[in-house]
């Protein structure tokens, strides 16, 4: 990327990096906060080389056991109901992926060093 003077890196963080991890604990929160710090530092260090570095911070996403109804066999209960989110549902992997694709594309050519929350309004800032 440095030789080409162009590139985009998209790190995966989590809502826990700047709020809390209700299920994962302190080690997860610290690790994801580190991902966001790394994102900002790399954006600063490699910006003049034409490399953009950003992160995406999803919240609980509808995958695996979360796709089964809460309380069903193999289903998983969450500490907070997804219905407390403004859209009233969990996000999908495709919704997270579309944000990653945007940040990797030339459509975001003047965006660097930021984290985009993909959380359906679970955390508003």
PDB file of C-alpha atoms in Angstrom:
ATOM      1  CA  UNK A   1       0.000   0.000   0.000  1.00  0.00           C
ATOM      2  CA  UNK A   2       2.814   2.399   0.819  1.00  0.00           C
ATOM      3  CA  UNK A   3       4.476   1.718  -2.559  1.00  0.00           C
ATOM      4  CA  UNK A   4       1.176   2.254  -4.384  1.00  0.00           C
ATOM      5  CA  UNK A   5       0.427   5.344  -2.262  1.00  0.00           C
ATOM      6  CA  UNK A   6      -3.134   4.127  -1.870  1.00  0.00           C
ATOM      7  CA  UNK A   7      -5.055   1.795   0.357  1.00  0.00           C
ATOM      8  CA  UNK A   8      -7.756   1.320   2.933  1.00  0.00           C
ATOM      9  CA  UNK A   9      -7.674  -0.665   6.139  1.00  0.00           C
ATOM     10  CA  UNK A  10     -10.900  -1.368   8.016  1.00  0.00           C
ATOM     11  CA  UNK A  11     -10.553  -2.699  11.540  1.00  0.00           C
ATOM     12  CA  UNK A  12     -13.378  -4.379  13.410  1.00  0.00           C
ATOM     13  CA  UNK A  13     -13.992  -2.940  16.838  1.00  0.00           C
ATOM     14  CA  UNK A  14     -17.176  -3.183  18.909  1.00  0.00           C
ATOM     15  CA  UNK A  15     -19.586  -0.986  20.774  1.00  0.00           C
ATOM     16  CA  UNK A  16     -17.800  -2.164  23.939  1.00  0.00           C
ATOM     17  CA  UNK A  17     -14.751  -0.083  22.966  1.00  0.00           C
ATOM     18  CA  UNK A  18     -16.492   3.140  23.899  1.00  0.00           C
ATOM     19  CA  UNK A  19     -19.362   2.051  26.107  1.00  0.00           C
ATOM     20  CA  UNK A  20     -19.370  -1.279  27.950  1.00  0.00           C
ATOM     21  CA  UNK A  21     -19.486  -5.012  27.341  1.00  0.00           C
ATOM     22  CA  UNK A  22     -22.504  -6.391  29.139  1.00  0.00           C
ATOM     23  CA  UNK A  23     -21.621 -10.000  28.302  1.00  0.00           C
ATOM     24  CA  UNK A  24     -17.949 -10.133  27.310  1.00  0.00           C
ATOM     25  CA  UNK A  25     -16.146  -8.496  30.220  1.00  0.00           C
ATOM     26  CA  UNK A  26     -13.244  -6.184  30.858  1.00  0.00           C
ATOM     27  CA  UNK A  27     -10.694  -7.965  28.661  1.00  0.00           C
ATOM     28  CA  UNK A  28     -12.941  -7.651  25.584  1.00  0.00           C
ATOM     29  CA  UNK A  29     -13.658  -3.986  26.325  1.00  0.00           C
ATOM     30  CA  UNK A  30      -9.938  -3.242  26.703  1.00  0.00           C
ATOM     31  CA  UNK A  31      -9.034  -5.110  23.520  1.00  0.00           C
ATOM     32  CA  UNK A  32     -11.639  -3.300  21.419  1.00  0.00           C
ATOM     33  CA  UNK A  33     -10.603   0.081  22.860  1.00  0.00           C
ATOM     34  CA  UNK A  34      -7.083  -0.836  21.758  1.00  0.00           C
ATOM     35  CA  UNK A  35      -8.343  -1.518  18.222  1.00  0.00           C
ATOM     36  CA  UNK A  36      -9.814   1.995  18.095  1.00  0.00           C
ATOM     37  CA  UNK A  37      -6.583   3.560  19.388  1.00  0.00           C
ATOM     38  CA  UNK A  38      -4.597   1.564  16.827  1.00  0.00           C
ATOM     39  CA  UNK A  39      -6.971   2.743  14.103  1.00  0.00           C
ATOM     40  CA  UNK A  40      -6.424   6.414  14.958  1.00  0.00           C
ATOM     41  CA  UNK A  41      -2.640   6.057  15.243  1.00  0.00           C
ATOM     42  CA  UNK A  42      -2.281   4.170  11.967  1.00  0.00           C
ATOM     43  CA  UNK A  43      -4.485   6.741  10.219  1.00  0.00           C
ATOM     44  CA  UNK A  44      -2.132   9.468  11.449  1.00  0.00           C
ATOM     45  CA  UNK A  45       1.054   7.546  10.647  1.00  0.00           C
ATOM     46  CA  UNK A  46       0.082   6.425   7.138  1.00  0.00           C
ATOM     47  CA  UNK A  47      -2.190   9.250   5.984  1.00  0.00           C
ATOM     48  CA  UNK A  48       0.526  10.972   3.958  1.00  0.00           C
ATOM     49  CA  UNK A  49       1.183   7.649   2.239  1.00  0.00           C
ATOM     50  CA  UNK A  50      -2.380   7.652   0.910  1.00  0.00           C
ATOM     51  CA  UNK A  51      -3.585   4.940   3.275  1.00  0.00           C
ATOM     52  CA  UNK A  52      -6.857   5.419   5.107  1.00  0.00           C
ATOM     53  CA  UNK A  53      -7.511   3.500   8.313  1.00  0.00           C
ATOM     54  CA  UNK A  54     -10.952   3.292   9.891  1.00  0.00           C
ATOM     55  CA  UNK A  55     -12.929   0.958  12.110  1.00  0.00           C
ATOM     56  CA  UNK A  56     -16.455  -0.379  12.358  1.00  0.00           C
ATOM     57  CA  UNK A  57     -18.017  -0.942  15.794  1.00  0.00           C
ATOM     58  CA  UNK A  58     -21.065  -3.195  15.662  1.00  0.00           C
ATOM     59  CA  UNK A  59     -23.157  -4.172  18.641  1.00  0.00           C
ATOM     60  CA  UNK A  60     -24.822  -7.556  19.134  1.00  0.00           C
ATOM     61  CA  UNK A  61     -25.584  -8.857  15.650  1.00  0.00           C
ATOM     62  CA  UNK A  62     -28.077 -11.477  14.507  1.00  0.00           C
ATOM     63  CA  UNK A  63     -25.785 -14.491  13.988  1.00  0.00           C
ATOM     64  CA  UNK A  64     -25.602 -18.091  15.149  1.00  0.00           C
ATOM     65  CA  UNK A  65     -27.636 -18.745  18.286  1.00  0.00           C
ATOM     66  CA  UNK A  66     -28.942 -15.180  18.239  1.00  0.00           C
ATOM     67  CA  UNK A  67     -31.003 -16.075  15.161  1.00  0.00           C
ATOM     68  CA  UNK A  68     -33.119 -18.391  17.322  1.00  0.00           C
ATOM     69  CA  UNK A  69     -35.883 -16.994  19.526  1.00  0.00           C
ATOM     70  CA  UNK A  70     -34.795 -16.087  23.054  1.00  0.00           C
ATOM     71  CA  UNK A  71     -35.636 -18.974  25.367  1.00  0.00           C
ATOM     72  CA  UNK A  72     -35.809 -21.575  22.593  1.00  0.00           C
ATOM     73  CA  UNK A  73     -33.588 -24.649  22.701  1.00  0.00           C
ATOM     74  CA  UNK A  74     -30.148 -23.470  21.688  1.00  0.00           C
ATOM     75  CA  UNK A  75     -31.371 -19.889  21.727  1.00  0.00           C
ATOM     76  CA  UNK A  76     -29.516 -17.319  23.737  1.00  0.00           C
ATOM     77  CA  UNK A  77     -30.917 -14.733  26.079  1.00  0.00           C
ATOM     78  CA  UNK A  78     -29.416 -11.256  25.980  1.00  0.00           C
ATOM     79  CA  UNK A  79     -29.070  -8.950  28.959  1.00  0.00           C
ATOM     80  CA  UNK A  80     -30.888  -6.239  27.033  1.00  0.00           C
ATOM     81  CA  UNK A  81     -33.756  -6.845  24.677  1.00  0.00           C
ATOM     82  CA  UNK A  82     -33.107  -5.915  21.040  1.00  0.00           C
ATOM     83  CA  UNK A  83     -36.499  -4.265  21.178  1.00  0.00           C
ATOM     84  CA  UNK A  84     -34.979  -1.537  23.350  1.00  0.00           C
ATOM     85  CA  UNK A  85     -33.005  -0.414  20.273  1.00  0.00           C
ATOM     86  CA  UNK A  86     -34.816   2.245  18.213  1.00  0.00           C
ATOM     87  CA  UNK A  87     -35.346  -0.114  15.221  1.00  0.00           C
ATOM     88  CA  UNK A  88     -36.696  -2.829  17.545  1.00  0.00           C
ATOM     89  CA  UNK A  89     -34.439  -5.555  16.155  1.00  0.00           C
ATOM     90  CA  UNK A  90     -30.840  -6.736  16.035  1.00  0.00           C
ATOM     91  CA  UNK A  91     -28.585  -5.809  13.132  1.00  0.00           C
ATOM     92  CA  UNK A  92     -27.530  -8.286  10.480  1.00  0.00           C
ATOM     93  CA  UNK A  93     -24.068  -9.293   9.272  1.00  0.00           C
ATOM     94  CA  UNK A  94     -24.955  -7.736   5.910  1.00  0.00           C
ATOM     95  CA  UNK A  95     -25.552  -4.350   7.554  1.00  0.00           C
ATOM     96  CA  UNK A  96     -22.130  -4.480   9.177  1.00  0.00           C
ATOM     97  CA  UNK A  97     -20.533  -5.658   5.923  1.00  0.00           C
ATOM     98  CA  UNK A  98     -22.027  -2.792   3.910  1.00  0.00           C
ATOM     99  CA  UNK A  99     -20.343  -0.316   6.258  1.00  0.00           C
ATOM    100  CA  UNK A 100     -17.010  -2.118   5.858  1.00  0.00           C
ATOM    101  CA  UNK A 101     -17.415  -2.056   2.064  1.00  0.00           C
ATOM    102  CA  UNK A 102     -18.149   1.680   2.146  1.00  0.00           C
ATOM    103  CA  UNK A 103     -15.026   2.403   4.199  1.00  0.00           C
ATOM    104  CA  UNK A 104     -12.883   0.231   1.905  1.00  0.00           C
ATOM    105  CA  UNK A 105     -14.205   1.950  -1.218  1.00  0.00           C
ATOM    106  CA  UNK A 106     -13.207   5.182  -2.923  1.00  0.00           C
ATOM    107  CA  UNK A 107     -16.606   6.570  -1.870  1.00  0.00           C
ATOM    108  CA  UNK A 108     -15.004   7.259   1.527  1.00  0.00           C
ATOM    109  CA  UNK A 109     -11.760   8.679   0.153  1.00  0.00           C
ATOM    110  CA  UNK A 110     -11.679  11.591   2.620  1.00  0.00           C
ATOM    111  CA  UNK A 111     -12.596   9.602   5.719  1.00  0.00           C
ATOM    112  CA  UNK A 112      -9.804   8.332   7.949  1.00  0.00           C
ATOM    113  CA  UNK A 113      -9.141   7.700  11.600  1.00  0.00           C
ATOM    114  CA  UNK A 114     -12.755   7.238  12.634  1.00  0.00           C
ATOM    115  CA  UNK A 115     -14.945   4.494  14.001  1.00  0.00           C
ATOM    116  CA  UNK A 116     -18.447   4.103  12.623  1.00  0.00           C
ATOM    117  CA  UNK A 117     -20.970   2.639  15.040  1.00  0.00           C
ATOM    118  CA  UNK A 118     -23.319   0.072  13.521  1.00  0.00           C
ATOM    119  CA  UNK A 119     -25.618  -0.352  16.478  1.00  0.00           C
ATOM    120  CA  UNK A 120     -29.168   0.635  15.562  1.00  0.00           C
ATOM    121  CA  UNK A 121     -29.089   3.498  18.045  1.00  0.00           C
ATOM    122  CA  UNK A 122     -28.271   1.282  21.010  1.00  0.00           C
ATOM    123  CA  UNK A 123     -25.593   3.825  21.915  1.00  0.00           C
ATOM    124  CA  UNK A 124     -26.221   7.391  20.797  1.00  0.00           C
ATOM    125  CA  UNK A 125     -23.402   9.932  20.848  1.00  0.00           C
TER     126      UNK A 125
END
